[in-house]
Coordinates of C-alpha atoms and ligand atoms in Angstrom, one line a residue:
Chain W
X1 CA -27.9 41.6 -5.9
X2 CA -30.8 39.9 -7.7
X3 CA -34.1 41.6 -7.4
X4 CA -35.3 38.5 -6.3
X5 CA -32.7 37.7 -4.0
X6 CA -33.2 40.9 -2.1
X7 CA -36.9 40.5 -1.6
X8 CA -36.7 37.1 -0.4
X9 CA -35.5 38.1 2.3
X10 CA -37.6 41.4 3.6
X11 CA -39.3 40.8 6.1
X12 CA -35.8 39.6 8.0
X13 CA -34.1 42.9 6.7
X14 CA -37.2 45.2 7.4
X15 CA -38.5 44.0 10.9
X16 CA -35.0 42.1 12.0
X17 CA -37.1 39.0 12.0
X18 CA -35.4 35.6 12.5
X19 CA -36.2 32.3 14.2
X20 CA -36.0 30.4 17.1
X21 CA -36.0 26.8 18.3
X22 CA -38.6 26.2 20.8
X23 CA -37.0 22.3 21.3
X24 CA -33.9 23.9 23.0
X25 CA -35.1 28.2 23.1
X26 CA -32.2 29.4 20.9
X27 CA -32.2 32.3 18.8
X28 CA -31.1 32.2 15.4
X29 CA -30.2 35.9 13.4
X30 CA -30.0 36.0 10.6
X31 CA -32.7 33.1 10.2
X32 CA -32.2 29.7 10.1
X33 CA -34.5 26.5 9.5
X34 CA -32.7 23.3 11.5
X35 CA -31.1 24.0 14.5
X36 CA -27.7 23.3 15.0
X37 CA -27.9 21.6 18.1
X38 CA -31.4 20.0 17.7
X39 CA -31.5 19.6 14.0
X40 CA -34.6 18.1 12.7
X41 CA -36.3 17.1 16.2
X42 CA -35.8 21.2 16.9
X43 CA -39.3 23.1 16.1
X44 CA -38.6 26.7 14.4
X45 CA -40.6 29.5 15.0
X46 CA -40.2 33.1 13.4
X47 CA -39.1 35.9 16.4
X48 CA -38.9 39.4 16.3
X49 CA -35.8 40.7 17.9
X50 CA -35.8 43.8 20.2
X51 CA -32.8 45.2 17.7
X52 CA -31.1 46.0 20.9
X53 CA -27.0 44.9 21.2
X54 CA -23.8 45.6 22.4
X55 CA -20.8 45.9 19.6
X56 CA -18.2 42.5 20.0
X57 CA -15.5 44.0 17.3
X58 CA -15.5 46.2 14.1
X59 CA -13.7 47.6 11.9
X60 CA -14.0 51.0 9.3
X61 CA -14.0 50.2 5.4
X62 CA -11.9 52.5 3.2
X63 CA -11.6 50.2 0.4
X64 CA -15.2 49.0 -0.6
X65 CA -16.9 47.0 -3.5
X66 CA -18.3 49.2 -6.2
X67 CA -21.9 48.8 -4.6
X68 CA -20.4 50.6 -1.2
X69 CA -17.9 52.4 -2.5
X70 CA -19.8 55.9 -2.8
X71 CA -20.6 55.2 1.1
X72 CA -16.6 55.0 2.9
X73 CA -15.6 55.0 4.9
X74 CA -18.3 53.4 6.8
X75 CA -18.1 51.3 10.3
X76 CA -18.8 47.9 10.0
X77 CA -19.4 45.6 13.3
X78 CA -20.4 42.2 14.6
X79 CA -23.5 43.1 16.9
X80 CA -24.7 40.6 19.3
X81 CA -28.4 40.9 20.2
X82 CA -29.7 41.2 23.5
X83 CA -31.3 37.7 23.1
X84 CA -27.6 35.6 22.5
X85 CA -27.4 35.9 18.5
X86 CA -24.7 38.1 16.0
X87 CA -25.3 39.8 12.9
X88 CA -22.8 41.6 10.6
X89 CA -24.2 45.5 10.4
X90 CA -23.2 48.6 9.9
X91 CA -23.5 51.1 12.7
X92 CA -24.2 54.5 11.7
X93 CA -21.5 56.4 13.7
X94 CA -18.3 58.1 12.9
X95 CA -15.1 55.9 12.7
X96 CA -13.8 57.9 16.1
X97 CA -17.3 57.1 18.2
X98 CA -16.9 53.1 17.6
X99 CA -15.6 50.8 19.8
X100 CA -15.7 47.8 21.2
X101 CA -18.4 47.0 23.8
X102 CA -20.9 49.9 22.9
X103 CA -23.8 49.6 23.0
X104 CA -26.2 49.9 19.8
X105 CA -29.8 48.9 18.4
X106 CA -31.3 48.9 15.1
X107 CA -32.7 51.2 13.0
X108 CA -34.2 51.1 9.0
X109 CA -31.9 52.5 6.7
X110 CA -30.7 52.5 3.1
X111 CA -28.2 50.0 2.4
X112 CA -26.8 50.1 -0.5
X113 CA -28.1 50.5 -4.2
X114 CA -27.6 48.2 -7.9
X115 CA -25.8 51.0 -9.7
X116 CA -27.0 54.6 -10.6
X117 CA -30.7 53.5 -11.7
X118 CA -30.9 50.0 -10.3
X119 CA -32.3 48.7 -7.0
X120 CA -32.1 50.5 -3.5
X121 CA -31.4 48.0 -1.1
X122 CA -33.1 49.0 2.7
X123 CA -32.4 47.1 5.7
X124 CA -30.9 47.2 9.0
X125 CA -28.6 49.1 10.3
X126 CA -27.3 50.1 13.7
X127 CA -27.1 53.7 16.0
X128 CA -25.5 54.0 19.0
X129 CA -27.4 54.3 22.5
X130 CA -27.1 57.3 24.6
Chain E
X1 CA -5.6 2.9 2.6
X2 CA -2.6 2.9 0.8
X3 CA 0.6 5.7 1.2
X4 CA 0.8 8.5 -1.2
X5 CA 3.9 10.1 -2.1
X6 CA 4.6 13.8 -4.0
X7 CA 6.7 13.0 -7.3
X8 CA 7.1 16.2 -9.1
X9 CA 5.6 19.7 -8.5
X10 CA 5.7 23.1 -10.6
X11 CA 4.4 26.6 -10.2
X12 CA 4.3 29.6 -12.7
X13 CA 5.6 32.9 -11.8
X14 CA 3.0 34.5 -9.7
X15 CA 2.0 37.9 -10.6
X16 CA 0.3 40.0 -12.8
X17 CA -0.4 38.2 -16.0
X18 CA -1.9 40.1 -18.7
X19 CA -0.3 38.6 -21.6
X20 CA -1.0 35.2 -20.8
X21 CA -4.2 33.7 -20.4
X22 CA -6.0 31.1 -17.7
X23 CA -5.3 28.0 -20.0
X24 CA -2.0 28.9 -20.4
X25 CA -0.9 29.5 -16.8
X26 CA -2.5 26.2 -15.8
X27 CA -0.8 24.6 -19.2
X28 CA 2.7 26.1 -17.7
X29 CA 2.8 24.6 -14.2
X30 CA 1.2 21.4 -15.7
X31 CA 4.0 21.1 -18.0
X32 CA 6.4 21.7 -15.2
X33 CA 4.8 19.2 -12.4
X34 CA 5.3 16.3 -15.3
X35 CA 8.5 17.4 -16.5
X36 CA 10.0 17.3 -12.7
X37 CA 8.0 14.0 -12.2
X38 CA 9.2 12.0 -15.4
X39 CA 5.9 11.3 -16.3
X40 CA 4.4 11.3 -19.6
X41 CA 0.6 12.8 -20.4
X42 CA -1.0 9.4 -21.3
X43 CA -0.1 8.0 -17.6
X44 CA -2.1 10.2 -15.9
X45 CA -5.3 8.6 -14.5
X46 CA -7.3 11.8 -13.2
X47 CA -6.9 15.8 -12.5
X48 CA -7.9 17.8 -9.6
X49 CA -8.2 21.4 -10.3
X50 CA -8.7 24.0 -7.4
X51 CA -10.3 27.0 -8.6
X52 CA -12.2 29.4 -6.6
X53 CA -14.4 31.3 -9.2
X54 CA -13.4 31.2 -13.0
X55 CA -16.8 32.2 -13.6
X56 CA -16.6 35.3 -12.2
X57 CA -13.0 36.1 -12.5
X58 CA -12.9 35.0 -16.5
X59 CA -16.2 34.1 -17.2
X60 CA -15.5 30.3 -17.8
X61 CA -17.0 27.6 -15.7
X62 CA -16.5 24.1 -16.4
X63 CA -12.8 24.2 -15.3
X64 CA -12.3 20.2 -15.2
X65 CA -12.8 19.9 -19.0
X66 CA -11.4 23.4 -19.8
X67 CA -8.2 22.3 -18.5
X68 CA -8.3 18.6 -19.6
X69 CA -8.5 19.6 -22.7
X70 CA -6.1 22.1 -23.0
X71 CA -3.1 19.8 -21.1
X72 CA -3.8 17.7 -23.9
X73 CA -5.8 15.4 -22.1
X74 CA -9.4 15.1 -23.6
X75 CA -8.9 12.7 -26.0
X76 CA -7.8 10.1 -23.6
X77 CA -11.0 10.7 -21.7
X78 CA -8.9 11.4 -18.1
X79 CA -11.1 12.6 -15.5
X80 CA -10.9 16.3 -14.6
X81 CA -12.5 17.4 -11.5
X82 CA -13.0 21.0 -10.2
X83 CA -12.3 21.2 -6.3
X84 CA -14.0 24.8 -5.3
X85 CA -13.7 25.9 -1.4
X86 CA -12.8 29.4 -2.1
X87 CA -9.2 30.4 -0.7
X88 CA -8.7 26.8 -0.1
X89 CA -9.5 25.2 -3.2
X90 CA -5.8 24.2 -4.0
X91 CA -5.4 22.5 -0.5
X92 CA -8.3 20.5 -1.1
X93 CA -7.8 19.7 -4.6
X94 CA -4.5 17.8 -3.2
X95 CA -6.5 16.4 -0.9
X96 CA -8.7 15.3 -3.3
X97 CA -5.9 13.4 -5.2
X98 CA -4.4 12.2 -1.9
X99 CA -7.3 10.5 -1.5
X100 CA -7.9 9.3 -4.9
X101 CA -4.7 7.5 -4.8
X102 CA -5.0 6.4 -1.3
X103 CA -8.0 4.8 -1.7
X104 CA -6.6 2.4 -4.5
X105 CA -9.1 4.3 -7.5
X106 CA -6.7 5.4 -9.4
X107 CA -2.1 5.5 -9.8
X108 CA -0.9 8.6 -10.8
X109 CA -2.9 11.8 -10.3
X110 CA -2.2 15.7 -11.0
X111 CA -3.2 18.3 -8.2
X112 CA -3.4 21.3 -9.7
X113 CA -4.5 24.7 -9.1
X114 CA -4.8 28.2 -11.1
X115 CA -6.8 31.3 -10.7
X116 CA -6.9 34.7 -12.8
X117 CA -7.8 38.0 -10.8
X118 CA -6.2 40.9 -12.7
X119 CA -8.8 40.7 -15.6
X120 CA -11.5 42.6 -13.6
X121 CA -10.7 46.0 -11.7
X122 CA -10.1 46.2 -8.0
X123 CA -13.9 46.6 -7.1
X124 CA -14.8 43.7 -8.6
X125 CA -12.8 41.7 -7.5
X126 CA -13.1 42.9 -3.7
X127 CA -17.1 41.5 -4.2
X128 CA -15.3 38.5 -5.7
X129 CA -13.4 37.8 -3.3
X130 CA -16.4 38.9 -0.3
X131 CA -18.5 35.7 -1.9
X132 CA -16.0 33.2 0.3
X133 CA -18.0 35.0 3.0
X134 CA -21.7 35.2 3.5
X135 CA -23.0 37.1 0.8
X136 CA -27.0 37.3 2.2
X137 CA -25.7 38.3 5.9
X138 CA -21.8 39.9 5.6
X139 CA -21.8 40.7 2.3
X140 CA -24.7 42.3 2.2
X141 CA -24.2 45.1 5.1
X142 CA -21.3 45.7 3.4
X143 CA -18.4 43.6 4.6
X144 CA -15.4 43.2 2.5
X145 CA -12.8 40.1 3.0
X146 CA -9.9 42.4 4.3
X147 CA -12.6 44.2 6.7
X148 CA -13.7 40.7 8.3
X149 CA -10.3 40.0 9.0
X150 CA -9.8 43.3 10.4
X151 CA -13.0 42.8 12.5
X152 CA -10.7 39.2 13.9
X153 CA -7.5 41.9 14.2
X154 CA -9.7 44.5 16.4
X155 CA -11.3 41.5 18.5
X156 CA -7.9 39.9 19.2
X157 CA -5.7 42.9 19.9
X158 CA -8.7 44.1 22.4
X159 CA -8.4 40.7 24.5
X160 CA -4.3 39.8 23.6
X161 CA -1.3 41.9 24.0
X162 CA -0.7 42.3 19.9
X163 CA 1.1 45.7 19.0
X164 CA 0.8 47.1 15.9
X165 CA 4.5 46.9 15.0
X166 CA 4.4 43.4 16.5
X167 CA 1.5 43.1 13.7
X168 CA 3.5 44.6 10.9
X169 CA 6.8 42.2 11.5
X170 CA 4.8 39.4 9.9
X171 CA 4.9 41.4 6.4
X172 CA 8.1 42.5 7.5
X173 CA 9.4 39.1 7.2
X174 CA 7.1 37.4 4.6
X175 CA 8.6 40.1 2.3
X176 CA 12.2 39.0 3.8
X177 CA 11.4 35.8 2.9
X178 CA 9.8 36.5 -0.9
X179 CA 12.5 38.9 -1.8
X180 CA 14.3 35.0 -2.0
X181 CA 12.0 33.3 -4.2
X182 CA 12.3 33.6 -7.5
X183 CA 8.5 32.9 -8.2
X184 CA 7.1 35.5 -5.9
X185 CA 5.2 38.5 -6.9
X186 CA 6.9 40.8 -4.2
X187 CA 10.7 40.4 -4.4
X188 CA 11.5 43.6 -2.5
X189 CA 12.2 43.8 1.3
X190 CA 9.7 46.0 3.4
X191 CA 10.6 47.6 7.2
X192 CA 7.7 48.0 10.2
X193 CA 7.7 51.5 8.8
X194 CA 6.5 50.9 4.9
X195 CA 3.1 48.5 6.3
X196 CA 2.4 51.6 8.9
X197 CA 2.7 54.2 6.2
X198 CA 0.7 52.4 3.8
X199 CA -2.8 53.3 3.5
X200 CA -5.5 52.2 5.6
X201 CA -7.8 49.7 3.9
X202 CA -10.1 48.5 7.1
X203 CA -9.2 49.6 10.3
X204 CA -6.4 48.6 11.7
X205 CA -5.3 46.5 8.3
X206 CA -2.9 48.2 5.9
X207 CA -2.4 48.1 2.5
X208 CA 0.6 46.2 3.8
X209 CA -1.3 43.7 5.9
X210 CA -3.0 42.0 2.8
X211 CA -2.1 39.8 0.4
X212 CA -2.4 41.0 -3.0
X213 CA -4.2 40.4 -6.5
X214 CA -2.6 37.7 -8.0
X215 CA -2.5 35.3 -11.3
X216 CA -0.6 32.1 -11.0
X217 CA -1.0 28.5 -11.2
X218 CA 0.5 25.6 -9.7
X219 CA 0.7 21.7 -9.8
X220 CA 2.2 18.3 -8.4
X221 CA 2.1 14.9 -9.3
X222 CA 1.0 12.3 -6.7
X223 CA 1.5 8.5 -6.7
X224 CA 1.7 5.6 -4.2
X225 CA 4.3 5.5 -2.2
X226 CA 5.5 2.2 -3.2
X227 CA 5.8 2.9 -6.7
X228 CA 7.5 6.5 -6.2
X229 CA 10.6 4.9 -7.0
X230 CA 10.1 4.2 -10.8
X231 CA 10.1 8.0 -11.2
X232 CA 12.0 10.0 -8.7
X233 CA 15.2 9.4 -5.9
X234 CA 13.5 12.0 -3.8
X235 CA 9.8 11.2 -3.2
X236 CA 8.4 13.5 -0.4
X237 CA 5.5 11.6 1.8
X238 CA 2.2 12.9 2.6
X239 CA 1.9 11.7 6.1
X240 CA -1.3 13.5 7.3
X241 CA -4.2 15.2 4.9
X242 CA -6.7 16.7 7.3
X243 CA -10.0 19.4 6.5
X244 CA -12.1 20.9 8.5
X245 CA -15.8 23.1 8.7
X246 CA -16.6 25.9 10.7
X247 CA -19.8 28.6 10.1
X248 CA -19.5 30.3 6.7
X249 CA -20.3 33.7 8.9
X250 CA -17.4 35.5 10.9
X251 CA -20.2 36.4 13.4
X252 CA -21.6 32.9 14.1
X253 CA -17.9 31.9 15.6
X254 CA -18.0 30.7 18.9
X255 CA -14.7 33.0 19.3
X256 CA -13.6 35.5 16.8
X257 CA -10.5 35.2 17.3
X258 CA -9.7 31.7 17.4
X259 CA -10.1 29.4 14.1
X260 CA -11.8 26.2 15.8
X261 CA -11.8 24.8 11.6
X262 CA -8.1 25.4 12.0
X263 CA -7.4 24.0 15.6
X264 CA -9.7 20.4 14.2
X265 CA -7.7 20.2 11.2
X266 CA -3.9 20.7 12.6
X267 CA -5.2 18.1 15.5
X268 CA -6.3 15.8 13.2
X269 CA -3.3 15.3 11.0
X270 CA -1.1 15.7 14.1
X271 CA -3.1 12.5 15.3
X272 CA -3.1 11.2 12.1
X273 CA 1.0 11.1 11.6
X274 CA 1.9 10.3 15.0
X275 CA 3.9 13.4 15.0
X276 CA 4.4 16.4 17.6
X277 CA 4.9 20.2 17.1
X278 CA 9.0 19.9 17.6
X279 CA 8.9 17.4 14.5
X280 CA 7.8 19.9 12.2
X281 CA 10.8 21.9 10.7
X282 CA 8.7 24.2 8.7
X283 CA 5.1 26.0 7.9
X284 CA 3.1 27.3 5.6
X285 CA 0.2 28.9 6.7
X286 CA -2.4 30.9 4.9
X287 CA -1.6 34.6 5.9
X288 CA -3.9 36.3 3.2
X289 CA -3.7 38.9 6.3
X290 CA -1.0 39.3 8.4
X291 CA -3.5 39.1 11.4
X292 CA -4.0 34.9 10.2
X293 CA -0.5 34.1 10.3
X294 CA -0.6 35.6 14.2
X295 CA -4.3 33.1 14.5
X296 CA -2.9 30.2 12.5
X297 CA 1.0 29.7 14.4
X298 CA -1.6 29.5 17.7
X299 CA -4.2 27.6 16.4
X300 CA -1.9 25.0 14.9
X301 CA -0.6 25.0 18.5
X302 CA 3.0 26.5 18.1
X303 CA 2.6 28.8 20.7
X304 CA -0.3 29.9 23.1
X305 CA -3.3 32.0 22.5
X306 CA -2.1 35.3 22.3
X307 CA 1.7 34.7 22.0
X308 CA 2.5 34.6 18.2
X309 CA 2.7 38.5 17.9
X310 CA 6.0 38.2 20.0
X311 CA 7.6 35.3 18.4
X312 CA 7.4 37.0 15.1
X313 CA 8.6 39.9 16.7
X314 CA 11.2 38.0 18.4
X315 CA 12.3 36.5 15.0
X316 CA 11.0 32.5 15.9
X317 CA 8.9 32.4 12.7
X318 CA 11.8 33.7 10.9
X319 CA 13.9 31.4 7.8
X320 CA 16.7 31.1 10.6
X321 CA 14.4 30.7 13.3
X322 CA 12.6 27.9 15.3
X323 CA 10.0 27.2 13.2
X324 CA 10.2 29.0 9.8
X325 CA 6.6 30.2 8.5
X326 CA 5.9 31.1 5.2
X327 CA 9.7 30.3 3.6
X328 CA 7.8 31.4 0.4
X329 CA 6.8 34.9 1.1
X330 CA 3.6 33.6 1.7
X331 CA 0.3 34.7 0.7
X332 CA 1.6 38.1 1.5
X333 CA 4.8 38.3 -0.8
X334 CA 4.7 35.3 -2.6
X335 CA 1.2 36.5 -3.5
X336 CA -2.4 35.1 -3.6
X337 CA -4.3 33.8 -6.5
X338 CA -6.5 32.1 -4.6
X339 CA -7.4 28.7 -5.6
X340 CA -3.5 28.2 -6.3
X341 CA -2.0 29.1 -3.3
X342 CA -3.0 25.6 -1.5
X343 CA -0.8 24.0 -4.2
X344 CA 2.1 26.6 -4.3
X345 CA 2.1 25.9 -0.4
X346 CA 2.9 22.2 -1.6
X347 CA 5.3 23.2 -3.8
X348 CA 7.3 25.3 -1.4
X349 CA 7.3 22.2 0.7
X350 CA 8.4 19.8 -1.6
X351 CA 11.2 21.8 -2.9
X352 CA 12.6 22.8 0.8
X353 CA 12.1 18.9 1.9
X354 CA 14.4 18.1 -1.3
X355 CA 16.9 20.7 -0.7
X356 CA 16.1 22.8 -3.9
X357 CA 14.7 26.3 -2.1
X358 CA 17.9 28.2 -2.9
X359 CA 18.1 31.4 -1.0
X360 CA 15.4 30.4 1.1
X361 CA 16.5 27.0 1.9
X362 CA 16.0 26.0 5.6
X363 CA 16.9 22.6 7.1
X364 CA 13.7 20.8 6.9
X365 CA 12.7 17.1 6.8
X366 CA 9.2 17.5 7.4
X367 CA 6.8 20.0 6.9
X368 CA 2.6 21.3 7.2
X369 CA 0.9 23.4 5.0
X370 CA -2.6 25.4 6.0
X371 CA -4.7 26.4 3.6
X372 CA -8.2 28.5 4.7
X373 CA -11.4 28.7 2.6
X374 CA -13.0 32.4 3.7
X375 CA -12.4 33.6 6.9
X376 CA -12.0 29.8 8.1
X377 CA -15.4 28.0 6.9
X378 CA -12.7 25.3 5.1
X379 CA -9.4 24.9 6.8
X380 CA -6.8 22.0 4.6
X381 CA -3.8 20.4 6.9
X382 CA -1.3 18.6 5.2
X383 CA 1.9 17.3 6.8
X384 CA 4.2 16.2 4.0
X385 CA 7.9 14.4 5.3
X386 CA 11.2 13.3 2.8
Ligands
ZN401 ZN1 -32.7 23.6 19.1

């Protein structure tokens, strides 16, 4: 990913900031500037998320891209956030711990990196709750 | 709005293509598509190309001209248009030309599509292919195109009663179905056993669940109905061309499970040709997993949520069965490359409509085809009768 690309976006990765419409109070992760439902009446606001969620499916990659491959296998999930929105993450467990319905929240982690010598990549990731 | 009819169609070998290059496969099922159709270069009024991502895959954008050019077409100026909605490019580069021709713009019009994959190693092309998702929020954390549609498998076999032998029979009999088509990649039969031995690429999806690397190119010829005559006895009629947008991200479905871009499309071209699910005689659906052939025969409406695992089980989906799906091997056997399969799906039509499938022929007079962009961002019905 672009240098630029990735920072863009940082303070969403970092903090798990996204938005939310204050016309009709929904919650938008990742981020989003016109609501779906409101469109351009709807008035968008930046909201930190609590990073806590429960697990709606996953899966465990064996066969990555080159940038993840030196990470499988890894557990990849659809999280939805306490507050109503979903997120594609990884969860930071072992392929026999995850399952469906588990409850998670959100830590900062390494991601992925641009090669040997090129860019580390941090953002979110997820752990399970005890 | 006028009626459009399919007058010829061709399709190379689909495969892995080293010696031949991305002009040349396209040149190949051109060539073919006009030969079947009796029509000579100069009558051709405009080109629609479905690629997904030359650029990446080869390195050469600009597909339109690229292969105007190189079908011998660029002196006479023909328009050449590149349709691009990833895995569904060749769907809706025939609906494109449907349209074209419908609308009175132009007469006679090629649908084509081509894609090259084996030029870059497997890694590569697994990001490739992850860009038909949503590279800033799937991609990103990681997600790989098999390992979203294992995320739909998990979801649906936690809330449906899908086994995983029930899962495998779909590969099971796409490979029953390839290993009688000449064109396909896979020509070799497969039991439950081979997909659950095969190594585990995303949990619970198989080496044997996905649909392969593939080169290959594809074409048909498409005119109004009322002048299909001058060039063929056996015009086939496109009596429904449908599409359909959902969320580009898996995780902003209202169900995972259920492809609502796929359930809008089949109930627009069933409203748009009058017809019912008993009138169709044959599918082609866009199993790039075996897990979407399961979602698409339900969201299409051939059988309830949560029903399809046992009607491929129970041999319904089968060449002798009810409703044949994927006569061609489908993605699966028949194999992938993506922004051709929407037009190989026409092509399998066409020639089981005119009686020319061979070992695969089933007794068909009309027929859909479903082509999905990503994990179902872009879903392309088409309902094609003889
Ligand atoms: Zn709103």
């Amino acid at each position: 990913m672009s240098v630029s690309r990735f920072w863009r976006k940082i303070p969403q990765r970092y903090n798990l900031v996204g938005t939310q419409c204050t016309t009709c109070g929904r919650y938008f992760f990742p981020p989003r500037s016109l609501c779906p439902d409101c469109r351009r009446s709807g008035k968008i606001v930046d909201h930190k998320f609590t990073g806590e969620g429960t697990v709606v499916t996953y899966t465990v990659i064996r066969s990555a891209s080159d940038q993840f491959e030196h990470t499988t296998p890894y557990v990849l999930a659809v999280v939805e956030l306490d507050e109503g929105p979903r997120l594609t993450t990884q969860v930071a467990c072992t392929p026999e711990e995850a399952k469906i319905g588990m409850r998670v929240k959100s830590v900062f982690r390494r991601v992925a990196a641009d090669g040997e010598s090129g860019t580390i990549h941090y953002g979110t990731k997820f752990v399970p709750v005890e | 709005m006028r009626d459009v009819a399919v007058i010829g169609v061709g399709c190379t070998e689909f495969g892995e293509h080293w010696g031949t290059s991305f002009r040349d496969l396209f040149v190949k099922a051109g060539a073919l598509a006009l030969e079947d159709a009796g029509v000579t270069g100069e009558k051709i009024d405009a080109l629609y190309v479905g690629n997904m991502s030359a650029g990446r895959f080869v390195e050469q954008e600009h597909i339109g001209a690229l292969i105007a050019d190189y079908a011998g077409l660029a002196t006479n100026h023909v328009p050449s248009t590149r349709v691009e909605a990833a895995c569904a490019s060749g769907g809706l580069a025939f609906r494109q030309a449907v349209i074209a021709v419908a609308s009175g713009m132009e007469d006679i019009v090629v649908a084509a599509g081509v894609e090259k994959m084996t030029d870059v190693g497997t890694g590569a092309s697994v990001d490739m292919l992850a860009s038909a998702a949503d590279r800033e929020w799937e991609g990103f954390a990681g997600a790989t195109f098999p390992g979203l549609y294992a995320m739909i498998a998990n979801d649906y076999m936690h809330r449906y009663p899908l086994t995983r032998e029930q899962l495998a029979q779909v590969a099971v009999k796409n490979h029953e179905n390839g290993a009688r088509n000449p064109i396909a990649q896979f020509q070799n039969r497969i039991t439950v056993d081979t997909v659950l031995n095969s190594s585990l690429v995303a949990d619970p999806l198989r080496l044997f669940d996905c649909s392969p690397i593939t080169d290959g190119a594809a074409a048909v010829v498409v005119v109004p109905l009322d002048r299909a005559r001058e060039f063929t006895d056996s015009p086939v009629r496109v009596l429904a061309s449908a599409q359909a947008s959902d969320t580009i991200a898996l995780h902003d479905r209202r169900d995972i499970s259920t492809m609502d871009a796929t359930v809008a499309a089949g109930k627009r071209a069933f409203a748009q040709s009058g017809l019912a699910h008993k009138d169709i005689d044959m599918v082609e659906v866009h199993d790039c997993f075996t897990i979407a052939e399961i979602c698409a025969i339900e969201d299409l409406g051939f059988c309830k949520k949560g029903e399809a695992g046992k009607l491929t089980a129970d041999g319904v989906t089968a060449l002798n069965g009810d409703i044949p799906v994927n006569t061609s091997g489908g993605l699966k056997a028949c194999g992938h490359p993506v922004g051709a399969t929407g037009i190989k799906q026409i092509y399998e039509i066409v020639s089981q409509l005119r009686g020319e499938a061979g070992a695969r022929q089933v007794d068909a007079e009309i027929g859909m085809a479903h082509n999905v962009g990503g994990t179902g961002a872009t879903v392309v019905v088409h309902i094609l009768g003889a």
